[in-house]
């Protein structure tokens, strides 16, 4: 059996763990630059606030104290997600993260009673050790586990845990009342095409001819049909190394100043190199781009980009930053106000299988020394908070920095703990 552990209102719940006063109140989390709502508490949903609502439209409610809006704190959310995974790994042997707030788990060799106890234990342990509310759905396949999780979240009768078997009466009833568009992995357009064939709910799809639909649509649809029948077609996957690593951000304010753009590219290149080392890869090239605000038709537009080869495959921040800066110098044009910049690392190689060049004249002791330096840098930034140590001193209140007027503290970092002690 496969379980899906899904954190409820994850971003808001992370904030509430460290700010209990927000419990029971309408709370929203905003996107980068405090632009629009990307996460809502149950209370905020009940007020009719939709996903993507611009923050400026909520200012009257905010000023009256009716709602609370917070800036995105991705460091906090990432750390809380890692804590959830650690709790799950204590209880099961195999955990597969699906997103920052959803994780599949393998539950094998358990009878019905033991399976129920295990699922309930995961539900209780995550809440006890992280403070985050979750729902647990269990089924013989990923698709049925996803469906079971939806039921556990939407029906209070299940008390946060729902277990489905392939051929139970409860599963049949649920499939008959689940629109095709609500099935995991099937979008609205595909649901509309299937409706023309008379397939309107998950039960209709389960009993359809999988081979015929594969010929007319895709193998993904065939796998979904088999998964609805209780036949597992999606294997548990380990974390795969990404083939490309992108770091980009919209600026808090548009800027054309060379110093500001250089600082932004430096920060993005440094963060990309950190991600590269985390997945134990080397980059052979990088891509740098700038973008003006395409919505400002009263301003001149410029969207330059450039791909540059690195001197040699590396995950060292220093050559990556130096190459990114040289690329920026080639594409930057005075007179334009840029609103976004980014760095992408390309042609990634596994550090364990990297072929050294005969033309490499680097001293034999230099590579281990560089690796130790980067490891120390990453360790300090992980423990004390991102950007504790970096390359170049950013300008205070630089326009390229994100607007985060309501950012909560980095509660889960050691640096935050030290600040509390000093205070």
Short mmCIF file of C-alpha atoms in Angstrom, two decimals:
data_model
loop_
_atom_site.label_atom_id
_atom_site.label_comp_id
_atom_site.label_asym_id
_atom_site.label_seq_id
_atom_site.Cartn_x
_atom_site.Cartn_y
_atom_site.Cartn_z
CA UNK A 1 0.00 0.00 0.00
CA UNK A 2 1.02 3.60 -0.63
CA UNK A 3 0.26 6.54 1.63
CA UNK A 4 0.17 10.24 0.86
CA UNK A 5 0.87 12.64 3.72
CA UNK A 6 -0.31 16.15 2.82
CA UNK A 7 0.16 19.16 5.11
CA UNK A 8 -2.96 21.29 5.44
CA UNK A 9 -2.63 24.94 4.33
CA UNK A 10 1.12 24.40 4.55
CA UNK A 11 2.51 27.93 4.32
CA UNK A 12 -0.07 29.31 6.75
CA UNK A 13 0.39 26.36 9.11
CA UNK A 14 4.17 26.92 9.20
CA UNK A 15 3.59 30.53 10.25
CA UNK A 16 1.08 29.50 12.90
CA UNK A 17 3.50 27.05 14.51
CA UNK A 18 5.62 30.00 15.65
CA UNK A 19 2.80 32.55 15.90
CA UNK A 20 -0.03 30.82 17.79
CA UNK A 21 -1.95 34.09 17.90
CA UNK A 22 -2.78 33.52 14.20
CA UNK A 23 -4.79 30.37 14.99
CA UNK A 24 -8.43 30.76 14.01
CA UNK A 25 -7.80 34.03 12.19
CA UNK A 26 -7.97 34.71 8.43
CA UNK A 27 -4.35 34.50 7.23
CA UNK A 28 -2.87 34.74 3.76
CA UNK A 29 0.68 34.31 2.45
CA UNK A 30 1.78 36.52 -0.44
CA UNK A 31 3.92 35.78 -3.47
CA UNK A 32 7.34 37.28 -4.19
CA UNK A 33 7.36 41.05 -3.83
CA UNK A 34 4.10 40.79 -1.83
CA UNK A 35 2.19 40.67 -5.08
CA UNK A 36 -0.78 38.32 -4.66
CA UNK A 37 -2.20 35.63 -2.38
CA UNK A 38 -0.66 32.18 -2.89
CA UNK A 39 -1.79 30.46 0.32
CA UNK A 40 -4.95 30.89 2.41
CA UNK A 41 -6.14 29.70 5.75
CA UNK A 42 -9.56 28.07 5.98
CA UNK A 43 -10.90 31.26 7.52
CA UNK A 44 -9.61 33.40 4.64
CA UNK A 45 -11.17 31.02 2.11
CA UNK A 46 -14.50 31.36 3.94
CA UNK A 47 -14.31 35.13 3.37
CA UNK A 48 -14.30 34.52 -0.38
CA UNK A 49 -10.66 35.46 -1.00
CA UNK A 50 -9.48 33.57 -4.10
CA UNK A 51 -6.01 32.30 -4.94
CA UNK A 52 -4.10 34.95 -6.86
CA UNK A 53 -6.02 37.89 -5.41
CA UNK A 54 -3.76 40.99 -5.67
CA UNK A 55 -2.62 42.22 -2.28
CA UNK A 56 -3.68 45.83 -2.97
CA UNK A 57 -7.32 44.74 -3.21
CA UNK A 58 -7.15 43.40 0.35
CA UNK A 59 -5.70 46.57 1.88
CA UNK A 60 -9.05 47.80 3.28
CA UNK A 61 -9.59 44.50 5.12
CA UNK A 62 -5.98 44.54 6.28
CA UNK A 63 -6.22 48.08 7.65
CA UNK A 64 -9.42 47.18 9.54
CA UNK A 65 -7.59 44.22 11.11
CA UNK A 66 -9.97 41.70 9.57
CA UNK A 67 -7.21 39.68 7.92
CA UNK A 68 -3.47 39.06 8.30
CA UNK A 69 -1.12 38.98 5.29
CA UNK A 70 2.44 37.64 5.49
CA UNK A 71 5.35 37.67 3.05
CA UNK A 72 6.60 34.32 1.73
CA UNK A 73 9.28 32.84 3.99
CA UNK A 74 10.64 30.02 1.83
CA UNK A 75 13.56 29.25 4.14
CA UNK A 76 11.10 28.54 6.95
CA UNK A 77 8.83 26.46 4.71
CA UNK A 78 11.72 24.43 3.30
CA UNK A 79 13.06 23.68 6.76
CA UNK A 80 9.62 22.63 8.04
CA UNK A 81 9.19 20.36 5.00
CA UNK A 82 12.53 18.70 5.84
CA UNK A 83 11.34 18.19 9.41
CA UNK A 84 8.15 16.48 8.20
CA UNK A 85 10.25 14.17 6.05
CA UNK A 86 12.50 13.32 9.01
CA UNK A 87 9.46 12.40 11.12
CA UNK A 88 8.08 10.18 8.36
CA UNK A 89 11.42 8.44 7.85
CA UNK A 90 11.38 7.47 11.52
CA UNK A 91 8.13 5.57 10.95
CA UNK A 92 8.51 4.08 7.45
CA UNK A 93 11.35 2.81 5.30
CA UNK A 94 10.63 4.65 2.07
CA UNK A 95 9.59 8.30 1.66
CA UNK A 96 9.13 10.01 -1.72
CA UNK A 97 8.66 13.81 -1.63
CA UNK A 98 6.14 14.90 -4.24
CA UNK A 99 6.10 18.60 -3.39
CA UNK A 100 7.11 20.84 -0.49
CA UNK A 101 3.95 19.83 1.41
CA UNK A 102 3.17 16.35 0.05
CA UNK A 103 5.09 13.10 0.50
CA UNK A 104 4.33 9.54 -0.56
CA UNK A 105 5.29 6.73 1.83
CA UNK A 106 5.50 2.97 1.32
CA UNK A 107 3.41 0.88 3.73
CA UNK A 108 4.13 -2.80 3.08
CA UNK A 109 3.48 -6.09 4.89
CA UNK A 110 0.68 -4.80 7.11
CA UNK A 111 -2.77 -6.28 7.73
CA UNK A 112 -5.79 -4.00 7.82
CA UNK A 113 -5.57 -3.27 11.54
CA UNK A 114 -1.82 -2.62 11.47
CA UNK A 115 -2.21 -0.44 8.37
CA UNK A 116 -4.78 1.72 10.13
CA UNK A 117 -2.56 2.05 13.19
CA UNK A 118 0.43 2.99 11.05
CA UNK A 119 -1.48 5.63 9.11
CA UNK A 120 -2.89 7.09 12.33
CA UNK A 121 0.58 7.07 13.87
CA UNK A 122 1.99 9.10 10.97
CA UNK A 123 -0.89 11.55 11.32
CA UNK A 124 -0.26 12.00 15.05
CA UNK A 125 3.56 12.04 14.89
CA UNK A 126 3.82 14.83 12.33
CA UNK A 127 1.48 17.02 14.38
CA UNK A 128 3.25 16.17 17.64
CA UNK A 129 6.83 16.74 16.48
CA UNK A 130 6.38 19.59 13.97
CA UNK A 131 3.12 21.26 15.00
CA UNK A 132 1.78 20.96 11.43
CA UNK A 133 -1.70 19.52 10.72
CA UNK A 134 -1.76 16.85 8.02
CA UNK A 135 -4.12 14.42 6.33
CA UNK A 136 -3.15 10.87 5.36
CA UNK A 137 -4.62 8.98 2.41
CA UNK A 138 -3.74 5.33 1.77
CA UNK A 139 -4.42 3.20 -1.30
CA UNK A 140 -2.89 0.43 -3.40
CA UNK A 141 -1.66 2.97 -5.99
CA UNK A 142 -0.43 6.55 -6.09
CA UNK A 143 -3.66 7.70 -7.78
CA UNK A 144 -5.94 6.05 -5.22
CA UNK A 145 -3.75 7.34 -2.37
CA UNK A 146 -4.13 10.86 -3.78
CA UNK A 147 -7.89 10.38 -3.96
CA UNK A 148 -8.00 9.00 -0.41
CA UNK A 149 -6.08 12.02 0.82
CA UNK A 150 -8.61 14.34 -0.80
CA UNK A 151 -11.41 12.52 1.03
CA UNK A 152 -9.53 12.66 4.35
CA UNK A 153 -9.12 16.41 3.92
CA UNK A 154 -12.67 17.19 2.79
CA UNK A 155 -14.66 14.92 5.12
CA UNK A 156 -14.44 15.38 8.89
CA UNK A 157 -15.85 11.87 9.39
CA UNK A 158 -12.46 10.35 8.55
CA UNK A 159 -10.63 12.41 11.20
CA UNK A 160 -7.72 13.08 8.86
CA UNK A 161 -7.03 9.48 7.75
CA UNK A 162 -8.70 7.62 4.84
CA UNK A 163 -7.77 4.15 3.58
CA UNK A 164 -9.08 2.85 0.24
CA UNK A 165 -8.82 -0.65 -1.21
CA UNK A 166 -9.18 -1.39 -4.90
CA UNK A 167 -12.60 -3.08 -4.93
CA UNK A 168 -14.37 -1.97 -1.76
CA UNK A 169 -17.87 -0.51 -1.83
CA UNK A 170 -16.48 2.74 -0.45
CA UNK A 171 -14.01 3.03 -3.31
CA UNK A 172 -16.70 2.36 -5.91
CA UNK A 173 -18.96 5.00 -4.37
CA UNK A 174 -16.12 7.51 -4.29
CA UNK A 175 -15.11 6.89 -7.91
CA UNK A 176 -18.71 7.33 -9.09
CA UNK A 177 -18.85 10.73 -7.40
CA UNK A 178 -15.42 11.98 -8.51
CA UNK A 179 -15.39 14.05 -11.75
CA UNK A 180 -12.66 13.11 -14.20
CA UNK A 181 -11.18 16.59 -13.89
CA UNK A 182 -10.47 15.94 -10.19
CA UNK A 183 -8.33 12.86 -10.85
CA UNK A 184 -4.61 13.32 -10.20
CA UNK A 185 -2.70 14.10 -13.39
CA UNK A 186 -5.73 14.74 -15.65
CA UNK A 187 -6.39 18.31 -16.68
CA UNK A 188 -9.54 20.18 -17.64
CA UNK A 189 -9.01 19.91 -21.40
CA UNK A 190 -8.52 16.15 -21.30
CA UNK A 191 -11.62 15.84 -19.10
CA UNK A 192 -13.61 17.75 -21.73
CA UNK A 193 -12.41 15.43 -24.49
CA UNK A 194 -13.22 12.34 -22.44
CA UNK A 195 -16.69 13.73 -21.67
CA UNK A 196 -17.41 13.66 -25.41
CA UNK A 197 -16.83 9.89 -25.21
CA UNK A 198 -19.33 9.56 -22.37
CA UNK A 199 -16.70 9.34 -19.64
CA UNK A 200 -17.72 11.76 -16.90
CA UNK A 201 -16.45 10.36 -13.61
CA UNK A 202 -13.61 8.25 -12.26
CA UNK A 203 -15.73 5.08 -12.29
CA UNK A 204 -16.47 5.51 -16.01
CA UNK A 205 -12.77 5.96 -16.68
CA UNK A 206 -11.82 2.95 -14.53
CA UNK A 207 -14.03 0.69 -16.67
CA UNK A 208 -12.96 2.16 -20.03
CA UNK A 209 -10.78 0.36 -22.58
CA UNK A 210 -7.26 1.39 -21.51
CA UNK A 211 -5.54 0.28 -24.73
CA UNK A 212 -7.94 2.20 -26.97
CA UNK A 213 -7.61 5.38 -24.94
CA UNK A 214 -3.84 5.03 -25.00
CA UNK A 215 -3.85 4.96 -28.81
CA UNK A 216 -5.99 8.09 -29.00
CA UNK A 217 -4.44 10.00 -26.08
CA UNK A 218 -1.33 8.90 -24.18
CA UNK A 219 0.30 6.22 -22.08
CA UNK A 220 -0.23 8.47 -19.05
CA UNK A 221 -3.99 8.08 -19.40
CA UNK A 222 -3.63 4.30 -19.67
CA UNK A 223 -1.57 4.22 -16.48
CA UNK A 224 -4.18 6.33 -14.69
CA UNK A 225 -6.91 3.85 -15.67
CA UNK A 226 -4.87 0.93 -14.37
CA UNK A 227 -4.08 2.79 -11.17
CA UNK A 228 -7.80 3.40 -10.61
CA UNK A 229 -8.25 -0.38 -10.87
CA UNK A 230 -5.66 -0.89 -8.13
CA UNK A 231 -2.77 -1.86 -10.45
CA UNK A 232 0.32 0.14 -9.50
CA UNK A 233 2.01 1.68 -12.56
CA UNK A 234 4.01 4.48 -10.94
CA UNK A 235 7.17 3.39 -9.14
CA UNK A 236 8.46 5.12 -6.04
CA UNK A 237 11.22 7.42 -7.23
CA UNK A 238 14.34 8.57 -5.42
CA UNK A 239 15.26 12.22 -5.63
CA UNK A 240 16.67 12.75 -9.12
CA UNK A 241 19.38 15.22 -9.89
CA UNK A 242 18.09 18.07 -12.00
CA UNK A 243 19.51 18.53 -15.46
CA UNK A 244 19.41 22.31 -15.15
CA UNK A 245 19.43 24.65 -12.19
CA UNK A 246 17.74 28.03 -12.48
CA UNK A 247 17.75 30.89 -9.98
CA UNK A 248 15.84 34.03 -10.96
CA UNK A 249 13.78 36.69 -9.21
CA UNK A 250 11.74 39.73 -10.11
CA UNK A 251 13.12 42.88 -8.55
CA UNK A 252 11.38 44.85 -5.85
CA UNK A 253 11.84 47.94 -8.03
CA UNK A 254 13.06 48.33 -11.58
CA UNK A 255 16.68 49.41 -11.89
CA UNK A 256 19.26 50.08 -14.56
CA UNK A 257 22.19 50.68 -12.25
CA UNK A 258 25.18 48.49 -13.10
CA UNK A 259 26.11 47.92 -9.46
CA UNK A 260 22.61 46.72 -8.58
CA UNK A 261 22.44 44.34 -11.53
CA UNK A 262 25.90 42.98 -10.73
CA UNK A 263 24.85 42.30 -7.14
CA UNK A 264 21.67 40.50 -8.28
CA UNK A 265 23.55 38.27 -10.74
CA UNK A 266 26.17 37.53 -8.08
CA UNK A 267 23.51 36.43 -5.60
CA UNK A 268 21.73 34.26 -8.16
CA UNK A 269 24.97 32.63 -9.29
CA UNK A 270 25.96 31.91 -5.70
CA UNK A 271 22.60 30.32 -4.86
CA UNK A 272 22.70 28.24 -8.06
CA UNK A 273 26.17 26.96 -7.13
CA UNK A 274 24.86 25.97 -3.68
CA UNK A 275 22.09 23.92 -5.29
CA UNK A 276 24.62 22.39 -7.67
CA UNK A 277 26.80 21.20 -4.80
CA UNK A 278 23.78 19.91 -2.89
CA UNK A 279 22.94 17.47 -5.69
CA UNK A 280 26.66 16.64 -6.20
CA UNK A 281 26.89 17.90 -9.77
CA UNK A 282 29.24 20.00 -11.89
CA UNK A 283 28.20 22.61 -14.46
CA UNK A 284 29.85 23.06 -17.85
CA UNK A 285 28.08 26.27 -18.90
CA UNK A 286 25.70 28.93 -17.66
CA UNK A 287 22.94 31.10 -19.06
CA UNK A 288 22.40 34.69 -17.92
CA UNK A 289 19.42 36.89 -18.79
CA UNK A 290 17.87 40.28 -18.00
CA UNK A 291 14.28 41.42 -18.56
CA UNK A 292 12.62 44.80 -18.54
CA UNK A 293 8.98 45.18 -17.46
CA UNK A 294 6.97 44.11 -20.52
CA UNK A 295 3.84 45.67 -19.04
CA UNK A 296 5.39 49.15 -19.09
CA UNK A 297 4.75 50.13 -22.70
CA UNK A 298 5.94 53.65 -21.91
CA UNK A 299 9.49 52.39 -21.31
CA UNK A 300 12.01 50.92 -23.81
CA UNK A 301 12.18 47.13 -23.78
CA UNK A 302 15.31 44.96 -23.66
CA UNK A 303 15.52 41.22 -22.91
CA UNK A 304 19.14 40.17 -23.50
CA UNK A 305 20.44 36.66 -22.82
CA UNK A 306 23.73 34.83 -23.21
CA UNK A 307 25.09 31.29 -22.79
CA UNK A 308 28.75 31.10 -21.73
CA UNK A 309 30.96 28.05 -21.21
CA UNK A 310 32.70 27.74 -17.86
CA UNK A 311 36.50 27.38 -17.91
CA UNK A 312 36.07 23.77 -16.76
CA UNK A 313 33.28 21.69 -15.17
CA UNK A 314 32.88 23.00 -11.64
CA UNK A 315 30.58 23.56 -8.68
CA UNK A 316 32.87 26.16 -7.09
CA UNK A 317 31.01 29.44 -6.54
CA UNK A 318 33.98 31.59 -7.51
CA UNK A 319 34.40 30.67 -11.21
CA UNK A 320 30.62 30.46 -11.60
CA UNK A 321 30.17 33.98 -10.22
CA UNK A 322 33.08 35.35 -12.25
CA UNK A 323 31.69 33.86 -15.49
CA UNK A 324 28.18 35.15 -14.74
CA UNK A 325 29.55 38.64 -14.16
CA UNK A 326 31.42 38.57 -17.48
CA UNK A 327 28.23 37.47 -19.23
CA UNK A 328 26.33 40.32 -17.58
CA UNK A 329 28.91 42.83 -18.80
CA UNK A 330 28.35 41.62 -22.38
CA UNK A 331 24.54 41.84 -22.35
CA UNK A 332 23.95 44.93 -20.19
CA UNK A 333 22.91 48.10 -22.00
CA UNK A 334 22.66 51.51 -20.31
CA UNK A 335 19.36 53.34 -20.53
CA UNK A 336 17.08 50.40 -19.70
CA UNK A 337 15.30 49.71 -16.42
CA UNK A 338 15.39 45.98 -15.77
CA UNK A 339 12.79 44.18 -13.65
CA UNK A 340 14.17 40.63 -13.57
CA UNK A 341 17.48 38.78 -13.79
CA UNK A 342 18.47 35.14 -13.64
CA UNK A 343 21.23 32.56 -13.89
CA UNK A 344 20.81 28.99 -15.17
CA UNK A 345 23.51 26.31 -14.89
CA UNK A 346 23.66 23.98 -17.89
CA UNK A 347 25.19 20.67 -19.02
CA UNK A 348 25.38 19.19 -15.54
CA UNK A 349 27.66 16.25 -14.76
CA UNK A 350 27.80 13.85 -11.82
CA UNK A 351 30.82 14.59 -9.64
CA UNK A 352 31.40 10.86 -9.13
CA UNK A 353 31.75 10.15 -12.86
CA UNK A 354 33.47 13.30 -14.08
CA UNK A 355 36.27 12.69 -16.57
CA UNK A 356 39.31 14.86 -15.81
CA UNK A 357 41.08 16.62 -18.64
CA UNK A 358 44.71 15.91 -19.55
CA UNK A 359 45.12 19.66 -20.05
CA UNK A 360 44.10 20.45 -16.48
CA UNK A 361 47.19 21.91 -14.83
CA UNK A 362 45.58 22.53 -11.43
CA UNK A 363 47.72 21.47 -8.50
CA UNK A 364 46.64 18.12 -6.97
CA UNK A 365 46.07 19.75 -3.59
CA UNK A 366 43.89 22.55 -4.94
CA UNK A 367 40.73 20.53 -5.68
CA UNK A 368 40.38 19.13 -2.12
CA UNK A 369 41.09 22.58 -0.69
CA UNK A 370 38.40 24.17 -2.87
CA UNK A 371 35.93 21.45 -1.91
CA UNK A 372 36.56 22.01 1.80
CA UNK A 373 36.13 25.75 1.35
CA UNK A 374 32.76 25.34 -0.41
CA UNK A 375 31.61 22.75 2.15
CA UNK A 376 32.45 25.14 4.98
CA UNK A 377 30.61 27.96 3.21
CA UNK A 378 27.49 25.84 2.71
CA UNK A 379 27.55 24.55 6.28
CA UNK A 380 27.72 28.04 7.76
CA UNK A 381 24.92 29.34 5.55
CA UNK A 382 22.77 26.32 6.34
CA UNK A 383 23.25 26.68 10.08
CA UNK A 384 23.26 30.46 10.40
CA UNK A 385 20.88 31.39 7.60
CA UNK A 386 21.28 31.99 3.87
CA UNK A 387 23.67 34.79 2.85
CA UNK A 388 25.42 34.79 6.23
CA UNK A 389 28.65 34.40 4.23
CA UNK A 390 28.84 35.21 0.55
CA UNK A 391 30.77 36.87 -2.25
CA UNK A 392 30.34 40.62 -2.35
CA UNK A 393 28.51 42.89 0.07
CA UNK A 394 25.00 43.77 -1.23
CA UNK A 395 23.87 47.37 -1.06
CA UNK A 396 21.40 48.03 1.75
CA UNK A 397 17.81 48.29 0.45
CA UNK A 398 18.95 47.55 -3.10
CA UNK A 399 16.03 47.73 -5.59
CA UNK A 400 16.71 44.20 -6.86
CA UNK A 401 15.82 42.73 -3.46
CA UNK A 402 12.31 41.36 -3.01
CA UNK A 403 9.68 43.42 -1.26
CA UNK A 404 8.89 41.52 1.96
CA UNK A 405 7.05 43.98 4.16
CA UNK A 406 5.53 41.29 6.40
CA UNK A 407 8.28 38.66 6.55
CA UNK A 408 8.30 36.45 9.63
CA UNK A 409 11.52 35.49 11.42
CA UNK A 410 13.76 32.58 10.36
CA UNK A 411 12.62 30.66 13.41
CA UNK A 412 14.23 27.37 12.49
CA UNK A 413 17.80 28.56 11.89
CA UNK A 414 20.50 28.59 14.52
CA UNK A 415 21.12 32.24 13.72
CA UNK A 416 17.57 33.00 14.79
CA UNK A 417 18.15 31.10 18.01
CA UNK A 418 21.32 33.09 18.71
CA UNK A 419 19.47 36.35 18.19
CA UNK A 420 16.85 35.30 20.70
CA UNK A 421 19.54 34.45 23.23
CA UNK A 422 21.22 37.83 22.76
CA UNK A 423 17.89 39.60 23.09
#
